Amino acid sequence: MLSASIRPYLLFLFVAITGFACKFQNPVDNQISFKSVVGINYTEVRRSFDTGLIFNKDGYQLEPIWKLMFYSDKWANVYNPDKDKFLKFAVTLDHDSIFNISGAWFKAMSITKDSLRFQVLKVEGKTVYYVKSNVYMTLYADNYIKNVLHTTAEELKKPLKKDSLYVVKRIAHIDASVDSFFAGRKPVQFISRNPLATVAKQEVQADVMNKWDRSEEYMFPEYTIHIKKAYERFSYSFWATVDKQGEIHYQKSMTYVFPEFEKSTNHTIKAIIDGYLKTYFQVIPGYTLGIPHNSAIVLNVIGDKKK
């Protein structure tokens, strides 16, 4: 599984905008209302950081997945992508245009019949941490998309030119060092060239614990490789980078190694990479927006000794 350093990027662990925290108040000052947009179906078309971009420096990509319709100020239908259906959720209105729906807190920036714009809030207890609330959502009414913009939600969700320019620049910087990496939206692929070698990529199931987010699958993908008829029996877990040419560069063991064995362990793992992985597999690098680049992976390599 992934380290805790990756998890802050998951869907509703909401991330940075101003520099202050505030307490929820009991009085409902400046409370919003959704009565003017009751019955209108909205689809999220853009989710971005306060930079205006959908990518962060590590390659995490915000994805617009929400669809919703308000029944009233107390109830709304929200689309659940995992169950592929709409579910009814209670809406809680608070002060200063803040509200809760589907277990998440938002601040309404704009409410019109054509569009909604929300700031995703980081909330702990009764405190809003604006310094960690840097994600914004834009939703358009389905009717507005179809009859005014004359396009589709899928088209509007595509990365903008500024997103592409950022990715190109970031990848150029990352590729300058084999120790650096940028998560590939299309992760590294291992294609076996030999029946003695098999590979399985770990799948991440969307659930309540990960806020219905599968980004672990590309942020730090994990693979288990079995080698039959190896010269020795072995089992190693380690992380590595794969460059844009598909070359594997060992970085560090995922399990603790005593200092006196570190040198020999590193030597053995590098020998396994050179002797088995490079021979038995075609390695396709990770890609983002069609561009190959350095990315990081976790490998569990198991060898069964030949008899």
PDB file of C-alpha atoms in Angstrom:
ATOM      1  CA  MET A   1       0.000   0.000   0.000  1.00  0.00           C
ATOM      2  CA  LEU A   2       1.032   3.602  -0.360  1.00  0.00           C
ATOM      3  CA  SER A   3       2.849   5.625   2.238  1.00  0.00           C
ATOM      4  CA  ALA A   4       1.066   8.374   4.114  1.00  0.00           C
ATOM      5  CA  SER A   5       2.890  10.980   2.023  1.00  0.00           C
ATOM      6  CA  ILE A   6       0.748  10.095  -0.980  1.00  0.00           C
ATOM      7  CA  ARG A   7      -2.629  10.029   0.740  1.00  0.00           C
ATOM      8  CA  PRO A   8      -3.053  13.810   1.197  1.00  0.00           C
ATOM      9  CA  TYR A   9      -3.751  13.900  -2.552  1.00  0.00           C
ATOM     10  CA  LEU A  10      -6.867  11.745  -2.371  1.00  0.00           C
ATOM     11  CA  LEU A  11     -10.202  13.219  -3.444  1.00  0.00           C
ATOM     12  CA  PHE A  12     -11.725  14.777  -0.321  1.00  0.00           C
ATOM     13  CA  LEU A  13      -8.594  15.429   1.777  1.00  0.00           C
ATOM     14  CA  PHE A  14      -9.065  19.007   0.687  1.00  0.00           C
ATOM     15  CA  VAL A  15      -5.924  21.100   0.019  1.00  0.00           C
ATOM     16  CA  ALA A  16      -4.729  25.234   0.258  1.00  0.00           C
ATOM     17  CA  ILE A  17      -5.988  28.785  -0.319  1.00  0.00           C
ATOM     18  CA  THR A  18      -5.697  31.595   2.219  1.00  0.00           C
ATOM     19  CA  GLY A  19      -3.936  31.445   5.528  1.00  0.00           C
ATOM     20  CA  PHE A  20      -6.533  31.409   8.255  1.00  0.00           C
ATOM     21  CA  ALA A  21      -8.826  29.036  10.111  1.00  0.00           C
ATOM     22  CA  CYS A  22     -12.235  30.013  11.401  1.00  0.00           C
ATOM     23  CA  LYS A  23     -14.756  28.501  13.785  1.00  0.00           C
ATOM     24  CA  PHE A  24     -18.280  27.545  12.791  1.00  0.00           C
ATOM     25  CA  GLN A  25     -20.749  29.862  14.466  1.00  0.00           C
ATOM     26  CA  ASN A  26     -24.159  28.906  15.805  1.00  0.00           C
ATOM     27  CA  PRO A  27     -25.905  31.943  14.252  1.00  0.00           C
ATOM     28  CA  VAL A  28     -26.632  31.446  10.577  1.00  0.00           C
ATOM     29  CA  ASP A  29     -25.067  34.640   9.259  1.00  0.00           C
ATOM     30  CA  ASN A  30     -25.041  35.061   5.492  1.00  0.00           C
ATOM     31  CA  GLN A  31     -26.603  31.629   4.993  1.00  0.00           C
ATOM     32  CA  ILE A  32     -27.047  30.555   1.377  1.00  0.00           C
ATOM     33  CA  SER A  33     -30.063  28.994  -0.300  1.00  0.00           C
ATOM     34  CA  PHE A  34     -30.409  26.620  -3.241  1.00  0.00           C
ATOM     35  CA  LYS A  35     -34.126  27.288  -3.724  1.00  0.00           C
ATOM     36  CA  SER A  36     -33.465  29.258  -6.931  1.00  0.00           C
ATOM     37  CA  VAL A  37     -31.835  26.220  -8.571  1.00  0.00           C
ATOM     38  CA  VAL A  38     -34.109  23.436  -7.299  1.00  0.00           C
ATOM     39  CA  GLY A  39     -34.707  20.737  -9.916  1.00  0.00           C
ATOM     40  CA  ILE A  40     -31.771  21.713 -12.161  1.00  0.00           C
ATOM     41  CA  ASN A  41     -29.307  18.949 -13.050  1.00  0.00           C
ATOM     42  CA  TYR A  42     -25.669  20.041 -12.839  1.00  0.00           C
ATOM     43  CA  THR A  43     -22.511  18.270 -14.026  1.00  0.00           C
ATOM     44  CA  GLU A  44     -19.019  19.137 -12.797  1.00  0.00           C
ATOM     45  CA  VAL A  45     -16.854  20.230 -15.733  1.00  0.00           C
ATOM     46  CA  ARG A  46     -13.724  21.520 -14.020  1.00  0.00           C
ATOM     47  CA  ARG A  47     -11.927  20.920 -10.735  1.00  0.00           C
ATOM     48  CA  SER A  48      -8.720  22.861 -10.184  1.00  0.00           C
ATOM     49  CA  PHE A  49      -6.240  24.026  -7.584  1.00  0.00           C
ATOM     50  CA  ASP A  50      -5.934  27.708  -6.709  1.00  0.00           C
ATOM     51  CA  THR A  51      -3.204  27.829  -9.354  1.00  0.00           C
ATOM     52  CA  GLY A  52      -5.959  27.357 -11.926  1.00  0.00           C
ATOM     53  CA  LEU A  53      -4.394  24.031 -12.930  1.00  0.00           C
ATOM     54  CA  ILE A  54      -5.726  20.488 -12.639  1.00  0.00           C
ATOM     55  CA  PHE A  55      -2.277  18.991 -11.917  1.00  0.00           C
ATOM     56  CA  ASN A  56      -0.006  19.495  -8.926  1.00  0.00           C
ATOM     57  CA  LYS A  57       3.784  19.192  -8.948  1.00  0.00           C
ATOM     58  CA  ASP A  58       3.680  15.448  -8.188  1.00  0.00           C
ATOM     59  CA  GLY A  59       1.355  14.583 -11.059  1.00  0.00           C
ATOM     60  CA  TYR A  60      -1.858  14.258  -9.075  1.00  0.00           C
ATOM     61  CA  GLN A  61      -4.755  15.244 -11.311  1.00  0.00           C
ATOM     62  CA  LEU A  62      -8.027  16.630 -10.023  1.00  0.00           C
ATOM     63  CA  GLU A  63     -10.957  15.083 -11.853  1.00  0.00           C
ATOM     64  CA  PRO A  64     -14.480  16.517 -12.160  1.00  0.00           C
ATOM     65  CA  ILE A  65     -16.830  13.681 -11.231  1.00  0.00           C
ATOM     66  CA  TRP A  66     -19.791  15.297  -9.469  1.00  0.00           C
ATOM     67  CA  LYS A  67     -23.330  15.382 -10.782  1.00  0.00           C
ATOM     68  CA  LEU A  68     -26.047  16.773  -8.549  1.00  0.00           C
ATOM     69  CA  MET A  69     -29.540  18.187  -8.314  1.00  0.00           C
ATOM     70  CA  PHE A  70     -31.020  20.022  -5.334  1.00  0.00           C
ATOM     71  CA  TYR A  71     -34.518  19.084  -4.166  1.00  0.00           C
ATOM     72  CA  SER A  72     -34.483  21.855  -1.590  1.00  0.00           C
ATOM     73  CA  ASP A  73     -32.158  23.455   0.929  1.00  0.00           C
ATOM     74  CA  LYS A  74     -32.240  20.190   2.851  1.00  0.00           C
ATOM     75  CA  TRP A  75     -31.875  17.437   0.235  1.00  0.00           C
ATOM     76  CA  ALA A  76     -29.951  16.749  -2.963  1.00  0.00           C
ATOM     77  CA  ASN A  77     -29.286  13.942  -5.409  1.00  0.00           C
ATOM     78  CA  VAL A  78     -25.548  13.235  -5.833  1.00  0.00           C
ATOM     79  CA  TYR A  79     -24.052  10.851  -8.379  1.00  0.00           C
ATOM     80  CA  ASN A  80     -21.974   8.009  -6.952  1.00  0.00           C
ATOM     81  CA  PRO A  81     -19.428   6.931  -9.629  1.00  0.00           C
ATOM     82  CA  ASP A  82     -18.683   3.624  -7.929  1.00  0.00           C
ATOM     83  CA  LYS A  83     -22.331   2.520  -7.846  1.00  0.00           C
ATOM     84  CA  ASP A  84     -23.090   4.376 -11.096  1.00  0.00           C
ATOM     85  CA  LYS A  85     -26.288   5.865  -9.746  1.00  0.00           C
ATOM     86  CA  PHE A  86     -27.652   8.902  -7.915  1.00  0.00           C
ATOM     87  CA  LEU A  87     -28.035   8.772  -4.147  1.00  0.00           C
ATOM     88  CA  LYS A  88     -30.058  11.087  -1.929  1.00  0.00           C
ATOM     89  CA  PHE A  89     -28.051  13.077   0.628  1.00  0.00           C
ATOM     90  CA  ALA A  90     -28.972  15.562   3.314  1.00  0.00           C
ATOM     91  CA  VAL A  91     -27.763  19.142   2.869  1.00  0.00           C
ATOM     92  CA  THR A  92     -26.627  21.144   5.897  1.00  0.00           C
ATOM     93  CA  LEU A  93     -26.437  24.929   5.537  1.00  0.00           C
ATOM     94  CA  ASP A  94     -24.087  26.921   7.747  1.00  0.00           C
ATOM     95  CA  HIS A  95     -22.855  30.508   8.039  1.00  0.00           C
ATOM     96  CA  ASP A  96     -20.814  32.429   5.464  1.00  0.00           C
ATOM     97  CA  SER A  97     -22.102  30.451   2.437  1.00  0.00           C
ATOM     98  CA  ILE A  98     -20.748  27.184   3.857  1.00  0.00           C
ATOM     99  CA  PHE A  99     -22.665  23.931   3.448  1.00  0.00           C
ATOM    100  CA  ASN A 100     -22.214  20.184   3.786  1.00  0.00           C
ATOM    101  CA  ILE A 101     -23.338  17.522   1.346  1.00  0.00           C
ATOM    102  CA  SER A 102     -22.362  13.886   0.915  1.00  0.00           C
ATOM    103  CA  GLY A 103     -19.956  14.144   3.838  1.00  0.00           C
ATOM    104  CA  ALA A 104     -17.957  17.022   2.332  1.00  0.00           C
ATOM    105  CA  TRP A 105     -17.834  20.716   3.211  1.00  0.00           C
ATOM    106  CA  PHE A 106     -18.005  23.489   0.629  1.00  0.00           C
ATOM    107  CA  LYS A 107     -18.219  27.259   0.378  1.00  0.00           C
ATOM    108  CA  ALA A 108     -20.567  28.468  -2.352  1.00  0.00           C
ATOM    109  CA  MET A 109     -18.768  31.046  -4.506  1.00  0.00           C
ATOM    110  CA  SER A 110     -21.527  31.398  -7.119  1.00  0.00           C
ATOM    111  CA  ILE A 111     -25.033  29.973  -7.564  1.00  0.00           C
ATOM    112  CA  THR A 112     -26.934  30.569 -10.820  1.00  0.00           C
ATOM    113  CA  LYS A 113     -29.311  28.568 -12.983  1.00  0.00           C
ATOM    114  CA  ASP A 114     -26.458  28.033 -15.469  1.00  0.00           C
ATOM    115  CA  SER A 115     -23.582  27.210 -13.141  1.00  0.00           C
ATOM    116  CA  LEU A 116     -22.340  26.533  -9.628  1.00  0.00           C
ATOM    117  CA  ARG A 117     -18.874  27.272  -8.269  1.00  0.00           C
ATOM    118  CA  PHE A 118     -17.748  25.806  -4.953  1.00  0.00           C
ATOM    119  CA  GLN A 119     -14.606  25.950  -2.865  1.00  0.00           C
ATOM    120  CA  VAL A 120     -13.812  22.584  -1.274  1.00  0.00           C
ATOM    121  CA  LEU A 121     -13.110  23.088   2.423  1.00  0.00           C
ATOM    122  CA  LYS A 122     -10.820  21.314   4.848  1.00  0.00           C
ATOM    123  CA  VAL A 123     -12.853  20.976   8.031  1.00  0.00           C
ATOM    124  CA  GLU A 124     -11.902  19.412  11.352  1.00  0.00           C
ATOM    125  CA  GLY A 125     -14.465  19.514  14.109  1.00  0.00           C
ATOM    126  CA  LYS A 126     -15.923  23.012  13.988  1.00  0.00           C
ATOM    127  CA  THR A 127     -12.888  24.633  12.380  1.00  0.00           C
ATOM    128  CA  VAL A 128     -12.485  25.488   8.697  1.00  0.00           C
ATOM    129  CA  TYR A 129      -8.838  25.511   7.603  1.00  0.00           C
ATOM    130  CA  TYR A 130      -8.803  27.906   4.677  1.00  0.00           C
ATOM    131  CA  VAL A 131      -5.044  27.507   4.398  1.00  0.00           C
ATOM    132  CA  LYS A 132      -5.674  23.917   3.274  1.00  0.00           C
ATOM    133  CA  SER A 133      -8.707  24.609   1.111  1.00  0.00           C
ATOM    134  CA  ASN A 134      -7.291  25.245  -2.352  1.00  0.00           C
ATOM    135  CA  VAL A 135      -9.547  23.145  -4.558  1.00  0.00           C
ATOM    136  CA  TYR A 136     -12.385  24.649  -6.605  1.00  0.00           C
ATOM    137  CA  MET A 137     -15.265  22.979  -8.442  1.00  0.00           C
ATOM    138  CA  THR A 138     -17.221  24.351 -11.394  1.00  0.00           C
ATOM    139  CA  LEU A 139     -20.511  22.732 -12.398  1.00  0.00           C
ATOM    140  CA  TYR A 140     -22.670  23.632 -15.387  1.00  0.00           C
ATOM    141  CA  ALA A 141     -26.369  22.954 -15.808  1.00  0.00           C
ATOM    142  CA  ASP A 142     -26.931  20.117 -18.277  1.00  0.00           C
ATOM    143  CA  ASN A 143     -29.332  22.317 -20.235  1.00  0.00           C
ATOM    144  CA  TYR A 144     -26.722  25.110 -20.407  1.00  0.00           C
ATOM    145  CA  ILE A 145     -24.094  22.686 -21.743  1.00  0.00           C
ATOM    146  CA  LYS A 146     -26.388  21.295 -24.413  1.00  0.00           C
ATOM    147  CA  ASN A 147     -28.476  24.256 -25.553  1.00  0.00           C
ATOM    148  CA  VAL A 148     -26.243  27.275 -24.904  1.00  0.00           C
ATOM    149  CA  LEU A 149     -22.669  26.024 -25.193  1.00  0.00           C
ATOM    150  CA  HIS A 150     -23.696  23.380 -27.753  1.00  0.00           C
ATOM    151  CA  THR A 151     -21.115  20.901 -26.504  1.00  0.00           C
ATOM    152  CA  THR A 152     -20.821  17.982 -24.080  1.00  0.00           C
ATOM    153  CA  ALA A 153     -19.639  17.639 -20.499  1.00  0.00           C
ATOM    154  CA  GLU A 154     -16.933  15.229 -21.674  1.00  0.00           C
ATOM    155  CA  GLU A 155     -15.517  17.891 -23.986  1.00  0.00           C
ATOM    156  CA  LEU A 156     -15.541  20.534 -21.255  1.00  0.00           C
ATOM    157  CA  LYS A 157     -13.736  18.201 -18.843  1.00  0.00           C
ATOM    158  CA  LYS A 158     -10.681  17.888 -21.077  1.00  0.00           C
ATOM    159  CA  PRO A 159      -7.435  19.542 -19.878  1.00  0.00           C
ATOM    160  CA  LEU A 160      -6.966  23.131 -21.002  1.00  0.00           C
ATOM    161  CA  LYS A 161      -3.964  24.461 -22.901  1.00  0.00           C
ATOM    162  CA  LYS A 162      -2.475  25.860 -19.699  1.00  0.00           C
ATOM    163  CA  ASP A 163      -2.686  22.396 -18.103  1.00  0.00           C
ATOM    164  CA  SER A 164      -0.811  20.876 -21.043  1.00  0.00           C
ATOM    165  CA  LEU A 165       1.869  23.582 -20.972  1.00  0.00           C
ATOM    166  CA  TYR A 166       2.411  23.000 -17.256  1.00  0.00           C
ATOM    167  CA  VAL A 167       2.771  19.241 -17.745  1.00  0.00           C
ATOM    168  CA  VAL A 168       5.280  19.697 -20.587  1.00  0.00           C
ATOM    169  CA  LYS A 169       7.391  22.069 -18.480  1.00  0.00           C
ATOM    170  CA  ARG A 170       7.187  19.921 -15.364  1.00  0.00           C
ATOM    171  CA  ILE A 171       8.111  16.735 -17.223  1.00  0.00           C
ATOM    172  CA  ALA A 172      11.143  18.420 -18.802  1.00  0.00           C
ATOM    173  CA  HIS A 173      12.352  19.295 -15.306  1.00  0.00           C
ATOM    174  CA  ILE A 174      11.624  15.832 -13.878  1.00  0.00           C
ATOM    175  CA  ASP A 175      13.308  13.946 -16.720  1.00  0.00           C
ATOM    176  CA  ALA A 176      16.603  15.729 -16.035  1.00  0.00           C
ATOM    177  CA  SER A 177      17.236  13.295 -13.150  1.00  0.00           C
ATOM    178  CA  VAL A 178      16.457   9.571 -12.989  1.00  0.00           C
ATOM    179  CA  ASP A 179      15.762   9.972  -9.264  1.00  0.00           C
ATOM    180  CA  SER A 180      12.900  12.404  -9.907  1.00  0.00           C
ATOM    181  CA  PHE A 181       9.403  11.347 -10.884  1.00  0.00           C
ATOM    182  CA  PHE A 182       5.995  12.628 -11.950  1.00  0.00           C
ATOM    183  CA  ALA A 183       2.991  10.334 -11.627  1.00  0.00           C
ATOM    184  CA  GLY A 184       1.901   8.973 -14.991  1.00  0.00           C
ATOM    185  CA  ARG A 185      -1.838   9.128 -15.630  1.00  0.00           C
ATOM    186  CA  LYS A 186      -1.208   6.088 -17.792  1.00  0.00           C
ATOM    187  CA  PRO A 187       1.054   4.086 -15.461  1.00  0.00           C
ATOM    188  CA  VAL A 188       4.058   1.942 -16.338  1.00  0.00           C
ATOM    189  CA  GLN A 189       3.234  -1.315 -18.103  1.00  0.00           C
ATOM    190  CA  PHE A 190       5.116  -4.618 -17.876  1.00  0.00           C
ATOM    191  CA  ILE A 191       4.631  -6.976 -20.814  1.00  0.00           C
ATOM    192  CA  SER A 192       6.069 -10.453 -20.290  1.00  0.00           C
ATOM    193  CA  ARG A 193       8.331 -11.852 -22.989  1.00  0.00           C
ATOM    194  CA  ASN A 194       8.757 -15.208 -21.254  1.00  0.00           C
ATOM    195  CA  PRO A 195       6.228 -17.702 -19.823  1.00  0.00           C
ATOM    196  CA  LEU A 196       8.480 -18.029 -16.777  1.00  0.00           C
ATOM    197  CA  ALA A 197       7.632 -14.464 -15.764  1.00  0.00           C
ATOM    198  CA  THR A 198       4.216 -13.098 -14.797  1.00  0.00           C
ATOM    199  CA  VAL A 199       3.096  -9.727 -13.484  1.00  0.00           C
ATOM    200  CA  ALA A 200      -0.019  -8.455 -11.697  1.00  0.00           C
ATOM    201  CA  LYS A 201      -0.755  -4.797 -11.036  1.00  0.00           C
ATOM    202  CA  GLN A 202      -2.412  -4.094  -7.714  1.00  0.00           C
ATOM    203  CA  GLU A 203      -5.887  -2.668  -8.155  1.00  0.00           C
ATOM    204  CA  VAL A 204      -7.317  -0.053  -5.826  1.00  0.00           C
ATOM    205  CA  GLN A 205     -10.979  -0.400  -4.949  1.00  0.00           C
ATOM    206  CA  ALA A 206     -12.892   2.826  -4.436  1.00  0.00           C
ATOM    207  CA  ASP A 207     -14.550   2.873  -1.031  1.00  0.00           C
ATOM    208  CA  VAL A 208     -15.420   5.105   1.896  1.00  0.00           C
ATOM    209  CA  MET A 209     -11.894   4.821   3.328  1.00  0.00           C
ATOM    210  CA  ASN A 210     -10.268   6.377   0.254  1.00  0.00           C
ATOM    211  CA  LYS A 211     -13.171   8.759  -0.426  1.00  0.00           C
ATOM    212  CA  TRP A 212     -14.082   6.849  -3.621  1.00  0.00           C
ATOM    213  CA  ASP A 213     -10.750   7.842  -5.135  1.00  0.00           C
ATOM    214  CA  ARG A 214      -8.530   5.460  -7.115  1.00  0.00           C
ATOM    215  CA  SER A 215      -5.598   7.824  -7.633  1.00  0.00           C
ATOM    216  CA  GLU A 216      -3.278   5.417  -5.776  1.00  0.00           C
ATOM    217  CA  GLU A 217      -3.347   3.296  -8.922  1.00  0.00           C
ATOM    218  CA  TYR A 218      -1.334   5.883 -10.827  1.00  0.00           C
ATOM    219  CA  MET A 219       0.341   8.001  -8.135  1.00  0.00           C
ATOM    220  CA  PHE A 220       2.517   5.119  -6.919  1.00  0.00           C
ATOM    221  CA  PRO A 221       1.441   1.953  -8.778  1.00  0.00           C
ATOM    222  CA  GLU A 222       2.376  -1.411  -7.300  1.00  0.00           C
ATOM    223  CA  TYR A 223       3.221  -4.600  -9.209  1.00  0.00           C
ATOM    224  CA  THR A 224       3.887  -8.175  -8.105  1.00  0.00           C
ATOM    225  CA  ILE A 225       6.207 -10.142 -10.368  1.00  0.00           C
ATOM    226  CA  HIS A 226       6.765 -13.905 -10.158  1.00  0.00           C
ATOM    227  CA  ILE A 227       9.844 -15.502 -11.706  1.00  0.00           C
ATOM    228  CA  LYS A 228       9.764 -19.282 -12.141  1.00  0.00           C
ATOM    229  CA  LYS A 229      12.895 -21.420 -12.247  1.00  0.00           C
ATOM    230  CA  ALA A 230      15.116 -18.716 -10.802  1.00  0.00           C
ATOM    231  CA  TYR A 231      18.666 -19.586  -9.770  1.00  0.00           C
ATOM    232  CA  GLU A 232      17.796 -18.881  -6.154  1.00  0.00           C
ATOM    233  CA  ARG A 233      14.621 -18.394  -4.176  1.00  0.00           C
ATOM    234  CA  PHE A 234      14.081 -14.740  -3.306  1.00  0.00           C
ATOM    235  CA  SER A 235      11.490 -12.143  -2.388  1.00  0.00           C
ATOM    236  CA  TYR A 236      12.126  -8.404  -2.456  1.00  0.00           C
ATOM    237  CA  SER A 237       9.916  -5.331  -2.257  1.00  0.00           C
ATOM    238  CA  PHE A 238      11.381  -2.057  -3.424  1.00  0.00           C
ATOM    239  CA  TRP A 239      10.556   1.147  -5.185  1.00  0.00           C
ATOM    240  CA  ALA A 240      12.140   2.326  -8.388  1.00  0.00           C
ATOM    241  CA  THR A 241      11.779   4.933 -11.076  1.00  0.00           C
ATOM    242  CA  VAL A 242      11.116   4.100 -14.707  1.00  0.00           C
ATOM    243  CA  ASP A 243      12.467   6.660 -17.167  1.00  0.00           C
ATOM    244  CA  LYS A 244      10.919   7.713 -20.464  1.00  0.00           C
ATOM    245  CA  GLN A 245      12.864   4.973 -22.284  1.00  0.00           C
ATOM    246  CA  GLY A 246      11.408   2.293 -20.004  1.00  0.00           C
ATOM    247  CA  GLU A 247      14.633   1.728 -18.051  1.00  0.00           C
ATOM    248  CA  ILE A 248      14.198   0.688 -14.403  1.00  0.00           C
ATOM    249  CA  HIS A 249      16.294   2.557 -11.828  1.00  0.00           C
ATOM    250  CA  TYR A 250      16.391   1.009  -8.355  1.00  0.00           C
ATOM    251  CA  GLN A 251      15.892   3.499  -5.521  1.00  0.00           C
ATOM    252  CA  LYS A 252      15.305   1.829  -2.168  1.00  0.00           C
ATOM    253  CA  SER A 253      14.038  -1.289  -0.421  1.00  0.00           C
ATOM    254  CA  MET A 254      10.485  -1.073   0.917  1.00  0.00           C
ATOM    255  CA  THR A 255      11.434  -3.257   3.880  1.00  0.00           C
ATOM    256  CA  TYR A 256      13.955  -2.425   6.565  1.00  0.00           C
ATOM    257  CA  VAL A 257      17.474  -3.658   5.881  1.00  0.00           C
ATOM    258  CA  PHE A 258      20.124  -3.714   8.601  1.00  0.00           C
ATOM    259  CA  PRO A 259      22.990  -1.352   7.736  1.00  0.00           C
ATOM    260  CA  GLU A 260      25.498  -4.195   7.467  1.00  0.00           C
ATOM    261  CA  PHE A 261      23.330  -5.883   4.803  1.00  0.00           C
ATOM    262  CA  GLU A 262      22.295  -2.785   2.876  1.00  0.00           C
ATOM    263  CA  LYS A 263      25.114  -2.907   0.328  1.00  0.00           C
ATOM    264  CA  SER A 264      24.634  -6.604  -0.480  1.00  0.00           C
ATOM    265  CA  THR A 265      20.832  -6.241  -0.618  1.00  0.00           C
ATOM    266  CA  ASN A 266      21.058  -3.325  -3.030  1.00  0.00           C
ATOM    267  CA  HIS A 267      23.511  -5.282  -5.179  1.00  0.00           C
ATOM    268  CA  THR A 268      21.168  -8.302  -5.290  1.00  0.00           C
ATOM    269  CA  ILE A 269      18.105  -6.250  -6.203  1.00  0.00           C
ATOM    270  CA  LYS A 270      19.975  -4.463  -8.995  1.00  0.00           C
ATOM    271  CA  ALA A 271      21.136  -7.864 -10.280  1.00  0.00           C
ATOM    272  CA  ILE A 272      17.519  -9.095 -10.310  1.00  0.00           C
ATOM    273  CA  ILE A 273      16.483  -6.020 -12.293  1.00  0.00           C
ATOM    274  CA  ASP A 274      19.282  -6.484 -14.825  1.00  0.00           C
ATOM    275  CA  GLY A 275      19.132 -10.270 -14.993  1.00  0.00           C
ATOM    276  CA  TYR A 276      15.405 -10.963 -14.891  1.00  0.00           C
ATOM    277  CA  LEU A 277      13.224  -7.889 -15.301  1.00  0.00           C
ATOM    278  CA  LYS A 278      15.075  -6.360 -18.248  1.00  0.00           C
ATOM    279  CA  THR A 279      15.316  -9.768 -19.925  1.00  0.00           C
ATOM    280  CA  TYR A 280      11.830 -11.104 -19.289  1.00  0.00           C
ATOM    281  CA  PHE A 281       9.761  -7.933 -19.705  1.00  0.00           C
ATOM    282  CA  GLN A 282       9.130  -5.135 -22.122  1.00  0.00           C
ATOM    283  CA  VAL A 283       8.710  -2.073 -19.927  1.00  0.00           C
ATOM    284  CA  ILE A 284       6.542   0.754 -21.240  1.00  0.00           C
ATOM    285  CA  PRO A 285       7.056   4.040 -19.347  1.00  0.00           C
ATOM    286  CA  GLY A 286       4.342   6.058 -17.685  1.00  0.00           C
ATOM    287  CA  TYR A 287       2.556   8.675 -19.791  1.00  0.00           C
ATOM    288  CA  THR A 288       0.688  11.888 -19.043  1.00  0.00           C
ATOM    289  CA  LEU A 289      -1.221  13.680 -21.804  1.00  0.00           C
ATOM    290  CA  GLY A 290       0.530  11.439 -24.323  1.00  0.00           C
ATOM    291  CA  ILE A 291       4.049  12.281 -23.086  1.00  0.00           C
ATOM    292  CA  PRO A 292       6.363   9.547 -21.694  1.00  0.00           C
ATOM    293  CA  HIS A 293       8.289  10.523 -18.553  1.00  0.00           C
ATOM    294  CA  ASN A 294       9.968   9.396 -15.341  1.00  0.00           C
ATOM    295  CA  SER A 295       7.537   7.894 -12.847  1.00  0.00           C
ATOM    296  CA  ALA A 296       7.793   5.888  -9.625  1.00  0.00           C
ATOM    297  CA  ILE A 297       6.627   2.332  -9.002  1.00  0.00           C
ATOM    298  CA  VAL A 298       6.649  -0.286  -6.247  1.00  0.00           C
ATOM    299  CA  LEU A 299       7.803  -3.773  -7.204  1.00  0.00           C
ATOM    300  CA  ASN A 300       7.332  -7.007  -5.282  1.00  0.00           C
ATOM    301  CA  VAL A 301       9.581  -9.518  -7.035  1.00  0.00           C
ATOM    302  CA  ILE A 302       9.355 -13.184  -6.070  1.00  0.00           C
ATOM    303  CA  GLY A 303      11.626 -15.877  -7.441  1.00  0.00           C
ATOM    304  CA  ASP A 304      10.962 -19.633  -7.234  1.00  0.00           C
ATOM    305  CA  LYS A 305      14.101 -21.755  -7.414  1.00  0.00           C
ATOM    306  CA  LYS A 306      14.324 -24.169 -10.315  1.00  0.00           C
ATOM    307  CA  LYS A 307      14.205 -27.822  -9.365  1.00  0.00           C
TER     308      LYS A 307
END
